[in-house]
Amino acid sequence: MMTQIFKACVSGLALTAATAVPLQAADMMTELGTGEGAVSIVAWPGYIERGETDPAFDWVTKFEEATSCKVEIKTANTSDEMVALMNEGGFDLVTASGDASLRLIAGGRVQSINTDLIPSWARVDDRLKDAPWHTVKGTHYGTPFMWGPNVLMYNTEAFPEAPTSWSVVFEEMTLADGESNKGRVQAYDGPIYVADAAMYLMAHQPELGITSPYELNEDQYAAALDLLRTQRTLVSRYWHDAFIQIDDFKNEGMVASSSWPFMVNLLKADGVAVASVIPEEGATGWADTLMLHSEAAHPNCAYMFMEHSLNSNLQSDLSVWFGAVPSVPEACADGSGMQTAEGCSENGLDDFDKIRFWQTPVSSCESQGSCVPYYRWVSDYIGVIGGR
Amino acid sequence: MSDLSSNAAIFAPRSGPLARTVDWIIRHPRMFTFLMVLPITLWLGIVYIGALIALLIQSFFSIDEFSGIIVHEVTLKTYGELLRPYNLDIILRTVGMAAAVTVAAAIVAFPIAYFAARYAKGKWKALFYIGVMLPLWSSYLVKVYAWKLVLAKEGILNWVFAKLHLTWLLDGVLSIPVIGGNSLSVSYIGTFLVFLYIWLPYMIIPVQASLERVSKDLTEAAADLGATPKQSFRMVLFPLALPGVVAGSIFTFSLTLGDYIVPQIVGNSRLFIGQAVYTQQGTAGNIPLAAAFTVVPIVIMGIYLWGARKMGAFDAL
């Protein structure tokens, strides 16, 4: 009996392993046919809205009316969930961040796209057209969707003047209100935050020779961890969930933390005295790409949605809704939605060059041959938070 | 002889495939039992045991230090990783919390259960059951978030302490190293309080059930024989109620051991086993280490249940 169960399990595992073998990327489409009547999208929560959360925010209904492609949405909370869902299959599009997109391309889960079939491709921000998180060897694997910075959010009562450096969350100091920052600052509870420490060191310890915060050799990595250990003594709780951070700024007396414009906007709307800034060291950030599954069942509708994403109220309204920056700069001011030029610059439009976009740290890196891979960031960051 | 008589009592076979199948099943009661038990056995066997075994197999693989790819060769390396200081911290932290919560739950639950079993009658008994069960009917997340607000630095509890001019007391408690912190909601004390609240009903109910079974005559007899209330509690009541306490502790201990939501919302961000499993398998893609972490509570609970069975806990469930 036991051996039979064992055999069954082993064969089950073998089956999973077999399906996990990278698939050959499908050939790029050369012409667009008629819609298949449906398109299913894996997206971040809040990314694909059809007016159900708030009637003012709807960029799906019109698309469905115009193309007869019914949009199905599957939300995912982390990049890893997105990769897992795409590996499972059955979806057409995914809004992948930079720490997932290259994994999807390497795994053959997404296909290259023909930009000639997307008339509005020309409207895409020139800085994003050939971005390395969706373009490999000159081939495009998706259309840029939305991007934004991880800003420094601060309480305007504790900081009458905007802080100019991330040092307020990395080093102990006395703030303008006469009290220490100890126990009043937060940091992100994700291993990717090691990059924020590395970015800080790029400016403050140039002798380490860090060129990219996502490509660290052993010495640079050790220095970043040391900085994070100092930070641990200042941080009472790391933030993980956007709404818990909002609550901590309201009820826990937090005055400074890395954050997203999303939380800054919600807190401001609630009348909390906060503001955000991108300090002199720069900021890390995220840039999402709409990517097409290599075995998409509805490629025509998917192409139509990619076009729709660049040429409708989507870019404008979504950037208001999510506190992000449109990938089509015109959307900031062309009245296609609610976004305004001021809103765009508030969300970070002019700070593109200061932003180091998220990418997965890998062991074979471009800048110095051998780097510390992501899975070590995970276990070491657990150690740092645990007080080691 | 008996064969003959039973054969005579059986009707002649009926026609039709369905009728014949029914007859056949009736004539083979063992087969009938087998068919009835088969689905649940398959369910347990494949879904439960199968998943556990698949997990166990994973924990004997390892992750390649350089590429981060899983190496499908049997090794104990991953278990060795569990012994690294920061992983050992996670295990000890979780077990310590589970033990503290269990002991505290037993102490708090006992008088409540005793009152319910001995003094509450009729309407009061119904009220007791509703009072104990009510928290279980509302959403777990709602309760945890509510506690976060209660314990926050600018929350209700702090306000109460300030109104009573007892802020010094709270600050004193929070300044205790390790378990203290900047406020209740970012300290181990806070995590402990929330766990205690959330799992308390699971302790009260079995203790109450076991106390109901202790006859009032026994404590009265002890008193008649000259035992002080303290003595009759220690030598009569408590030993007889112990299986209930142990049964309750199985719940509080194992539930705390596996929880990964409370310490994320209330606490100081230091990981517990459940969270470690979640991060390792989710963000890190280190499934072997996640599997090895999962084995830890299984082993601990195995030992715990074995001990609990020795103490007769399963009679009180």
PDB file of N, CA and C in Angstrom, chain A residues 222-311:
ATOM      1  N   ALA A 222      27.216  42.440   2.026  1.00  0.00           N
ATOM      2  CA  ALA A 222      27.430  42.445   3.480  1.00  0.00           C
ATOM      3  C   ALA A 222      27.249  43.848   4.040  1.00  0.00           C
ATOM      4  N   ALA A 223      27.731  44.859   3.298  1.00  0.00           N
ATOM      5  CA  ALA A 223      27.591  46.239   3.761  1.00  0.00           C
ATOM      6  C   ALA A 223      26.117  46.633   3.816  1.00  0.00           C
ATOM      7  N   ALA A 224      25.357  46.208   2.794  1.00  0.00           N
ATOM      8  CA  ALA A 224      23.924  46.522   2.770  1.00  0.00           C
ATOM      9  C   ALA A 224      23.222  45.884   3.965  1.00  0.00           C
ATOM     10  N   LEU A 225      23.587  44.625   4.259  1.00  0.00           N
ATOM     11  CA  LEU A 225      22.953  43.952   5.395  1.00  0.00           C
ATOM     12  C   LEU A 225      23.295  44.651   6.709  1.00  0.00           C
ATOM     13  N   ASP A 226      24.554  45.128   6.826  1.00  0.00           N
ATOM     14  CA  ASP A 226      24.929  45.844   8.049  1.00  0.00           C
ATOM     15  C   ASP A 226      24.068  47.081   8.243  1.00  0.00           C
ATOM     16  N   LEU A 227      23.841  47.787   7.138  1.00  0.00           N
ATOM     17  CA  LEU A 227      23.010  48.984   7.214  1.00  0.00           C
ATOM     18  C   LEU A 227      21.589  48.615   7.655  1.00  0.00           C
ATOM     19  N   LEU A 228      21.096  47.497   7.117  1.00  0.00           N
ATOM     20  CA  LEU A 228      19.737  47.068   7.470  1.00  0.00           C
ATOM     21  C   LEU A 228      19.655  46.638   8.929  1.00  0.00           C
ATOM     22  N   ARG A 229      20.773  46.116   9.466  1.00  0.00           N
ATOM     23  CA  ARG A 229      20.780  45.735  10.881  1.00  0.00           C
ATOM     24  C   ARG A 229      20.669  46.972  11.764  1.00  0.00           C
ATOM     25  N   THR A 230      21.353  48.055  11.362  1.00  0.00           N
ATOM     26  CA  THR A 230      21.208  49.311  12.088  1.00  0.00           C
ATOM     27  C   THR A 230      19.754  49.755  12.024  1.00  0.00           C
ATOM     28  N   GLN A 231      19.174  49.619  10.832  1.00  0.00           N
ATOM     29  CA  GLN A 231      17.783  50.043  10.664  1.00  0.00           C
ATOM     30  C   GLN A 231      16.841  49.255  11.573  1.00  0.00           C
ATOM     31  N   ARG A 232      17.140  47.960  11.758  1.00  0.00           N
ATOM     32  CA  ARG A 232      16.265  47.126  12.595  1.00  0.00           C
ATOM     33  C   ARG A 232      16.082  47.735  13.989  1.00  0.00           C
ATOM     34  N   THR A 233      17.148  48.386  14.502  1.00  0.00           N
ATOM     35  CA  THR A 233      17.035  48.963  15.842  1.00  0.00           C
ATOM     36  C   THR A 233      16.091  50.160  15.864  1.00  0.00           C
ATOM     37  N   LEU A 234      15.809  50.716  14.685  1.00  0.00           N
ATOM     38  CA  LEU A 234      14.931  51.890  14.623  1.00  0.00           C
ATOM     39  C   LEU A 234      13.496  51.512  14.311  1.00  0.00           C
ATOM     40  N   VAL A 235      13.305  50.344  13.692  1.00  0.00           N
ATOM     41  CA  VAL A 235      11.989  49.979  13.172  1.00  0.00           C
ATOM     42  C   VAL A 235      11.258  49.074  14.162  1.00  0.00           C
ATOM     43  N   SER A 236      10.042  49.479  14.540  1.00  0.00           N
ATOM     44  CA  SER A 236       9.238  48.624  15.418  1.00  0.00           C
ATOM     45  C   SER A 236       8.530  47.553  14.616  1.00  0.00           C
ATOM     46  N   ARG A 237       7.990  47.967  13.473  1.00  0.00           N
ATOM     47  CA  ARG A 237       7.298  46.999  12.631  1.00  0.00           C
ATOM     48  C   ARG A 237       7.545  47.347  11.172  1.00  0.00           C
ATOM     49  N   TYR A 238       7.837  46.302  10.377  1.00  0.00           N
ATOM     50  CA  TYR A 238       8.026  46.491   8.945  1.00  0.00           C
ATOM     51  C   TYR A 238       6.662  46.467   8.269  1.00  0.00           C
ATOM     52  N   TRP A 239       6.523  47.191   7.177  1.00  0.00           N
ATOM     53  CA  TRP A 239       5.202  47.186   6.529  1.00  0.00           C
ATOM     54  C   TRP A 239       5.172  46.182   5.389  1.00  0.00           C
ATOM     55  N   HIS A 240       4.002  45.583   5.234  1.00  0.00           N
ATOM     56  CA  HIS A 240       3.839  44.475   4.304  1.00  0.00           C
ATOM     57  C   HIS A 240       2.580  44.715   3.491  1.00  0.00           C
ATOM     58  N   ASP A 241       1.567  45.208   4.205  1.00  0.00           N
ATOM     59  CA  ASP A 241       0.246  45.393   3.636  1.00  0.00           C
ATOM     60  C   ASP A 241      -0.021  46.900   3.603  1.00  0.00           C
ATOM     61  N   ALA A 242      -0.444  47.395   2.450  1.00  0.00           N
ATOM     62  CA  ALA A 242      -0.648  48.833   2.287  1.00  0.00           C
ATOM     63  C   ALA A 242      -1.566  49.403   3.365  1.00  0.00           C
ATOM     64  N   PHE A 243      -2.616  48.677   3.695  1.00  0.00           N
ATOM     65  CA  PHE A 243      -3.603  49.227   4.612  1.00  0.00           C
ATOM     66  C   PHE A 243      -3.119  49.194   6.061  1.00  0.00           C
ATOM     67  N   ILE A 244      -2.231  48.255   6.374  1.00  0.00           N
ATOM     68  CA  ILE A 244      -1.651  48.252   7.718  1.00  0.00           C
ATOM     69  C   ILE A 244      -0.714  49.446   7.867  1.00  0.00           C
ATOM     70  N   GLN A 245       0.014  49.768   6.791  1.00  0.00           N
ATOM     71  CA  GLN A 245       0.876  50.944   6.887  1.00  0.00           C
ATOM     72  C   GLN A 245       0.043  52.212   7.082  1.00  0.00           C
ATOM     73  N   ILE A 246      -1.056  52.298   6.364  1.00  0.00           N
ATOM     74  CA  ILE A 246      -1.937  53.456   6.521  1.00  0.00           C
ATOM     75  C   ILE A 246      -2.375  53.572   7.974  1.00  0.00           C
ATOM     76  N   ASP A 247      -2.763  52.438   8.537  1.00  0.00           N
ATOM     77  CA  ASP A 247      -3.191  52.428   9.934  1.00  0.00           C
ATOM     78  C   ASP A 247      -2.052  52.826  10.867  1.00  0.00           C
ATOM     79  N   ASP A 248      -0.837  52.360  10.564  1.00  0.00           N
ATOM     80  CA  ASP A 248       0.302  52.684  11.424  1.00  0.00           C
ATOM     81  C   ASP A 248       0.616  54.176  11.399  1.00  0.00           C
ATOM     82  N   PHE A 249       0.421  54.810  10.243  1.00  0.00           N
ATOM     83  CA  PHE A 249       0.660  56.254  10.189  1.00  0.00           C
ATOM     84  C   PHE A 249      -0.431  57.020  10.928  1.00  0.00           C
ATOM     85  N   LYS A 250      -1.615  56.413  11.012  1.00  0.00           N
ATOM     86  CA  LYS A 250      -2.713  57.087  11.716  1.00  0.00           C
ATOM     87  C   LYS A 250      -2.637  56.856  13.219  1.00  0.00           C
ATOM     88  N   ASN A 251      -2.396  55.603  13.621  1.00  0.00           N
ATOM     89  CA  ASN A 251      -2.578  55.230  15.033  1.00  0.00           C
ATOM     90  C   ASN A 251      -1.304  54.833  15.763  1.00  0.00           C
ATOM     91  N   GLU A 252      -0.200  54.672  15.034  1.00  0.00           N
ATOM     92  CA  GLU A 252       0.981  54.122  15.689  1.00  0.00           C
ATOM     93  C   GLU A 252       2.084  55.168  15.804  1.00  0.00           C
ATOM     94  N   GLY A 253       1.786  56.397  15.380  1.00  0.00           N
ATOM     95  CA  GLY A 253       2.766  57.468  15.511  1.00  0.00           C
ATOM     96  C   GLY A 253       3.948  57.374  14.567  1.00  0.00           C
ATOM     97  N   MET A 254       3.762  56.720  13.402  1.00  0.00           N
ATOM     98  CA  MET A 254       4.858  56.624  12.435  1.00  0.00           C
ATOM     99  C   MET A 254       5.053  57.967  11.736  1.00  0.00           C
ATOM    100  N   VAL A 255       6.322  58.326  11.475  1.00  0.00           N
ATOM    101  CA  VAL A 255       6.564  59.614  10.825  1.00  0.00           C
ATOM    102  C   VAL A 255       7.307  59.509   9.501  1.00  0.00           C
ATOM    103  N   ALA A 256       7.971  58.391   9.217  1.00  0.00           N
ATOM    104  CA  ALA A 256       8.677  58.285   7.936  1.00  0.00           C
ATOM    105  C   ALA A 256       8.803  56.825   7.531  1.00  0.00           C
ATOM    106  N   SER A 257       8.677  56.581   6.220  1.00  0.00           N
ATOM    107  CA  SER A 257       8.816  55.214   5.720  1.00  0.00           C
ATOM    108  C   SER A 257       8.882  55.223   4.197  1.00  0.00           C
ATOM    109  N   SER A 258       9.469  54.180   3.650  1.00  0.00           N
ATOM    110  CA  SER A 258       9.332  53.979   2.216  1.00  0.00           C
ATOM    111  C   SER A 258       7.879  53.583   1.974  1.00  0.00           C
ATOM    112  N   SER A 259       7.311  54.033   0.854  1.00  0.00           N
ATOM    113  CA  SER A 259       5.887  53.815   0.648  1.00  0.00           C
ATOM    114  C   SER A 259       5.544  53.964  -0.837  1.00  0.00           C
ATOM    115  N   TRP A 260       4.271  53.849  -1.162  1.00  0.00           N
ATOM    116  CA  TRP A 260       3.811  54.064  -2.534  1.00  0.00           C
ATOM    117  C   TRP A 260       2.929  55.303  -2.576  1.00  0.00           C
ATOM    118  N   PRO A 261       2.874  55.990  -3.709  1.00  0.00           N
ATOM    119  CA  PRO A 261       1.971  57.142  -3.820  1.00  0.00           C
ATOM    120  C   PRO A 261       0.534  56.769  -3.454  1.00  0.00           C
ATOM    121  N   PHE A 262       0.160  55.510  -3.706  1.00  0.00           N
ATOM    122  CA  PHE A 262      -1.163  54.986  -3.357  1.00  0.00           C
ATOM    123  C   PHE A 262      -1.530  55.289  -1.901  1.00  0.00           C
ATOM    124  N   MET A 263      -0.616  54.951  -0.973  1.00  0.00           N
ATOM    125  CA  MET A 263      -0.893  55.169   0.450  1.00  0.00           C
ATOM    126  C   MET A 263      -0.850  56.662   0.778  1.00  0.00           C
ATOM    127  N   VAL A 264       0.096  57.373   0.153  1.00  0.00           N
ATOM    128  CA  VAL A 264       0.203  58.812   0.415  1.00  0.00           C
ATOM    129  C   VAL A 264      -1.122  59.482   0.047  1.00  0.00           C
ATOM    130  N   ASN A 265      -1.668  59.139  -1.125  1.00  0.00           N
ATOM    131  CA  ASN A 265      -2.925  59.745  -1.567  1.00  0.00           C
ATOM    132  C   ASN A 265      -4.071  59.405  -0.627  1.00  0.00           C
ATOM    133  N   LEU A 266      -4.145  58.135  -0.218  1.00  0.00           N
ATOM    134  CA  LEU A 266      -5.251  57.737   0.661  1.00  0.00           C
ATOM    135  C   LEU A 266      -5.166  58.444   2.012  1.00  0.00           C
ATOM    136  N   LEU A 267      -3.932  58.553   2.549  1.00  0.00           N
ATOM    137  CA  LEU A 267      -3.773  59.219   3.842  1.00  0.00           C
ATOM    138  C   LEU A 267      -4.114  60.697   3.738  1.00  0.00           C
ATOM    139  N   LYS A 268      -3.657  61.328   2.645  1.00  0.00           N
ATOM    140  CA  LYS A 268      -3.970  62.749   2.443  1.00  0.00           C
ATOM    141  C   LYS A 268      -5.481  62.940   2.358  1.00  0.00           C
ATOM    142  N   ALA A 269      -6.120  62.044   1.615  1.00  0.00           N
ATOM    143  CA  ALA A 269      -7.571  62.144   1.464  1.00  0.00           C
ATOM    144  C   ALA A 269      -8.275  62.015   2.809  1.00  0.00           C
ATOM    145  N   ASP A 270      -7.615  61.329   3.735  1.00  0.00           N
ATOM    146  CA  ASP A 270      -8.190  61.132   5.068  1.00  0.00           C
ATOM    147  C   ASP A 270      -7.839  62.277   6.019  1.00  0.00           C
ATOM    148  N   GLY A 271      -7.101  63.255   5.504  1.00  0.00           N
ATOM    149  CA  GLY A 271      -6.753  64.407   6.324  1.00  0.00           C
ATOM    150  C   GLY A 271      -5.555  64.207   7.227  1.00  0.00           C
ATOM    151  N   VAL A 272      -4.745  63.165   6.984  1.00  0.00           N
ATOM    152  CA  VAL A 272      -3.537  62.956   7.782  1.00  0.00           C
ATOM    153  C   VAL A 272      -2.421  63.825   7.199  1.00  0.00           C
ATOM    154  N   ALA A 273      -1.617  64.432   8.076  1.00  0.00           N
ATOM    155  CA  ALA A 273      -0.584  65.361   7.631  1.00  0.00           C
ATOM    156  C   ALA A 273       0.624  64.608   7.105  1.00  0.00           C
ATOM    157  N   VAL A 274       0.536  64.126   5.859  1.00  0.00           N
ATOM    158  CA  VAL A 274       1.685  63.446   5.268  1.00  0.00           C
ATOM    159  C   VAL A 274       1.978  64.046   3.899  1.00  0.00           C
ATOM    160  N   ALA A 275       3.202  63.805   3.449  1.00  0.00           N
ATOM    161  CA  ALA A 275       3.604  64.181   2.096  1.00  0.00           C
ATOM    162  C   ALA A 275       4.666  63.192   1.677  1.00  0.00           C
ATOM    163  N   SER A 276       5.084  63.259   0.412  1.00  0.00           N
ATOM    164  CA  SER A 276       6.105  62.312  -0.028  1.00  0.00           C
ATOM    165  C   SER A 276       7.162  63.026  -0.847  1.00  0.00           C
ATOM    166  N   VAL A 277       8.322  62.383  -0.918  1.00  0.00           N
ATOM    167  CA  VAL A 277       9.444  62.990  -1.623  1.00  0.00           C
ATOM    168  C   VAL A 277      10.328  61.876  -2.167  1.00  0.00           C
ATOM    169  N   ILE A 278      11.054  62.185  -3.241  1.00  0.00           N
ATOM    170  CA  ILE A 278      12.104  61.279  -3.686  1.00  0.00           C
ATOM    171  C   ILE A 278      13.422  61.915  -3.275  1.00  0.00           C
ATOM    172  N   PRO A 279      14.099  61.346  -2.257  1.00  0.00           N
ATOM    173  CA  PRO A 279      15.310  61.972  -1.721  1.00  0.00           C
ATOM    174  C   PRO A 279      16.456  61.977  -2.718  1.00  0.00           C
ATOM    175  N   GLU A 280      17.555  62.631  -2.320  1.00  0.00           N
ATOM    176  CA  GLU A 280      18.663  62.845  -3.246  1.00  0.00           C
ATOM    177  C   GLU A 280      19.309  61.546  -3.727  1.00  0.00           C
ATOM    178  N   GLU A 281      19.209  60.476  -2.920  1.00  0.00           N
ATOM    179  CA  GLU A 281      19.826  59.213  -3.342  1.00  0.00           C
ATOM    180  C   GLU A 281      19.052  58.547  -4.468  1.00  0.00           C
ATOM    181  N   GLY A 282      17.826  59.021  -4.722  1.00  0.00           N
ATOM    182  CA  GLY A 282      16.964  58.370  -5.704  1.00  0.00           C
ATOM    183  C   GLY A 282      15.978  57.449  -5.012  1.00  0.00           C
ATOM    184  N   ALA A 283      15.331  56.596  -5.791  1.00  0.00           N
ATOM    185  CA  ALA A 283      14.351  55.686  -5.202  1.00  0.00           C
ATOM    186  C   ALA A 283      14.286  54.424  -6.044  1.00  0.00           C
ATOM    187  N   THR A 284      13.854  53.343  -5.401  1.00  0.00           N
ATOM    188  CA  THR A 284      13.540  52.154  -6.186  1.00  0.00           C
ATOM    189  C   THR A 284      12.107  52.321  -6.694  1.00  0.00           C
ATOM    190  N   GLY A 285      11.725  51.510  -7.640  1.00  0.00           N
ATOM    191  CA  GLY A 285      10.382  51.662  -8.181  1.00  0.00           C
ATOM    192  C   GLY A 285       9.952  50.427  -8.937  1.00  0.00           C
ATOM    193  N   TRP A 286       8.721  50.463  -9.423  1.00  0.00           N
ATOM    194  CA  TRP A 286       8.200  49.329 -10.163  1.00  0.00           C
ATOM    195  C   TRP A 286       7.699  49.813 -11.514  1.00  0.00           C
ATOM    196  N   ALA A 287       7.847  48.950 -12.520  1.00  0.00           N
ATOM    197  CA  ALA A 287       7.339  49.253 -13.852  1.00  0.00           C
ATOM    198  C   ALA A 287       6.698  47.977 -14.371  1.00  0.00           C
ATOM    199  N   ASP A 288       5.408  48.069 -14.652  1.00  0.00           N
ATOM    200  CA  ASP A 288       4.672  46.878 -15.052  1.00  0.00           C
ATOM    201  C   ASP A 288       4.458  46.841 -16.560  1.00  0.00           C
ATOM    202  N   THR A 289       4.435  45.628 -17.091  1.00  0.00           N
ATOM    203  CA  THR A 289       4.303  45.422 -18.527  1.00  0.00           C
ATOM    204  C   THR A 289       3.137  44.479 -18.780  1.00  0.00           C
ATOM    205  N   LEU A 290       2.337  44.807 -19.782  1.00  0.00           N
ATOM    206  CA  LEU A 290       1.241  43.931 -20.173  1.00  0.00           C
ATOM    207  C   LEU A 290       1.815  42.895 -21.139  1.00  0.00           C
ATOM    208  N   MET A 291       1.862  41.623 -20.697  1.00  0.00           N
ATOM    209  CA  MET A 291       2.529  40.595 -21.499  1.00  0.00           C
ATOM    210  C   MET A 291       1.537  39.535 -21.970  1.00  0.00           C
ATOM    211  N   LEU A 292       1.848  38.944 -23.122  1.00  0.00           N
ATOM    212  CA  LEU A 292       0.938  38.006 -23.785  1.00  0.00           C
ATOM    213  C   LEU A 292       1.428  36.573 -23.582  1.00  0.00           C
ATOM    214  N   HIS A 293       0.561  35.712 -23.075  1.00  0.00           N
ATOM    215  CA  HIS A 293       0.922  34.312 -22.818  1.00  0.00           C
ATOM    216  C   HIS A 293       1.307  33.610 -24.113  1.00  0.00           C
ATOM    217  N   SER A 294       2.296  32.727 -24.023  1.00  0.00           N
ATOM    218  CA  SER A 294       2.763  32.063 -25.246  1.00  0.00           C
ATOM    219  C   SER A 294       1.709  31.130 -25.828  1.00  0.00           C
ATOM    220  N   GLU A 295       0.756  30.674 -24.999  1.00  0.00           N
ATOM    221  CA  GLU A 295      -0.304  29.815 -25.530  1.00  0.00           C
ATOM    222  C   GLU A 295      -1.665  30.473 -25.357  1.00  0.00           C
ATOM    223  N   ALA A 296      -1.705  31.786 -25.507  1.00  0.00           N
ATOM    224  CA  ALA A 296      -2.946  32.530 -25.304  1.00  0.00           C
ATOM    225  C   ALA A 296      -4.045  31.985 -26.215  1.00  0.00           C
ATOM    226  N   ALA A 297      -5.224  31.790 -25.627  1.00  0.00           N
ATOM    227  CA  ALA A 297      -6.347  31.265 -26.409  1.00  0.00           C
ATOM    228  C   ALA A 297      -7.045  32.377 -27.190  1.00  0.00           C
ATOM    229  N   HIS A 298      -6.840  33.626 -26.745  1.00  0.00           N
ATOM    230  CA  HIS A 298      -7.530  34.737 -27.398  1.00  0.00           C
ATOM    231  C   HIS A 298      -6.532  35.824 -27.801  1.00  0.00           C
ATOM    232  N   PRO A 299      -5.594  35.509 -28.686  1.00  0.00           N
ATOM    233  CA  PRO A 299      -4.543  36.491 -29.001  1.00  0.00           C
ATOM    234  C   PRO A 299      -5.086  37.767 -29.648  1.00  0.00           C
ATOM    235  N   ASN A 300      -6.138  37.646 -30.460  1.00  0.00           N
ATOM    236  CA  ASN A 300      -6.643  38.848 -31.123  1.00  0.00           C
ATOM    237  C   ASN A 300      -7.233  39.826 -30.119  1.00  0.00           C
ATOM    238  N   CYS A 301      -8.072  39.298 -29.233  1.00  0.00           N
ATOM    239  CA  CYS A 301      -8.639  40.156 -28.190  1.00  0.00           C
ATOM    240  C   CYS A 301      -7.525  40.726 -27.320  1.00  0.00           C
ATOM    241  N   ALA A 302      -6.485  39.910 -27.068  1.00  0.00           N
ATOM    242  CA  ALA A 302      -5.376  40.374 -26.236  1.00  0.00           C
ATOM    243  C   ALA A 302      -4.672  41.548 -26.902  1.00  0.00           C
ATOM    244  N   TYR A 303      -4.421  41.435 -28.208  1.00  0.00           N
ATOM    245  CA  TYR A 303      -3.796  42.563 -28.922  1.00  0.00           C
ATOM    246  C   TYR A 303      -4.683  43.796 -28.864  1.00  0.00           C
ATOM    247  N   MET A 304      -6.011  43.556 -29.002  1.00  0.00           N
ATOM    248  CA  MET A 304      -6.935  44.694 -28.939  1.00  0.00           C
ATOM    249  C   MET A 304      -6.873  45.350 -27.570  1.00  0.00           C
ATOM    250  N   PHE A 305      -6.717  44.527 -26.510  1.00  0.00           N
ATOM    251  CA  PHE A 305      -6.654  45.121 -25.172  1.00  0.00           C
ATOM    252  C   PHE A 305      -5.354  45.889 -24.996  1.00  0.00           C
ATOM    253  N   MET A 306      -4.265  45.378 -25.576  1.00  0.00           N
ATOM    254  CA  MET A 306      -2.997  46.112 -25.468  1.00  0.00           C
ATOM    255  C   MET A 306      -3.126  47.484 -26.125  1.00  0.00           C
ATOM    256  N   GLU A 307      -3.770  47.490 -27.284  1.00  0.00           N
ATOM    257  CA  GLU A 307      -4.018  48.774 -27.952  1.00  0.00           C
ATOM    258  C   GLU A 307      -4.900  49.666 -27.070  1.00  0.00           C
ATOM    259  N   HIS A 308      -5.949  49.049 -26.521  1.00  0.00           N
ATOM    260  CA  HIS A 308      -6.870  49.782 -25.653  1.00  0.00           C
ATOM    261  C   HIS A 308      -6.130  50.378 -24.447  1.00  0.00           C
ATOM    262  N   SER A 309      -5.172  49.600 -23.903  1.00  0.00           N
ATOM    263  CA  SER A 309      -4.473  50.059 -22.697  1.00  0.00           C
ATOM    264  C   SER A 309      -3.670  51.325 -22.975  1.00  0.00           C
ATOM    265  N   LEU A 310      -3.266  51.517 -24.244  1.00  0.00           N
ATOM    266  CA  LEU A 310      -2.445  52.681 -24.567  1.00  0.00           C
ATOM    267  C   LEU A 310      -3.274  53.823 -25.128  1.00  0.00           C
ATOM    268  N   ASN A 311      -4.493  53.515 -25.577  1.00  0.00           N
ATOM    269  CA  ASN A 311      -5.260  54.525 -26.299  1.00  0.00           C
ATOM    270  C   ASN A 311      -6.702  54.555 -25.789  1.00  0.00           C
TER     271      ASN A 311
END
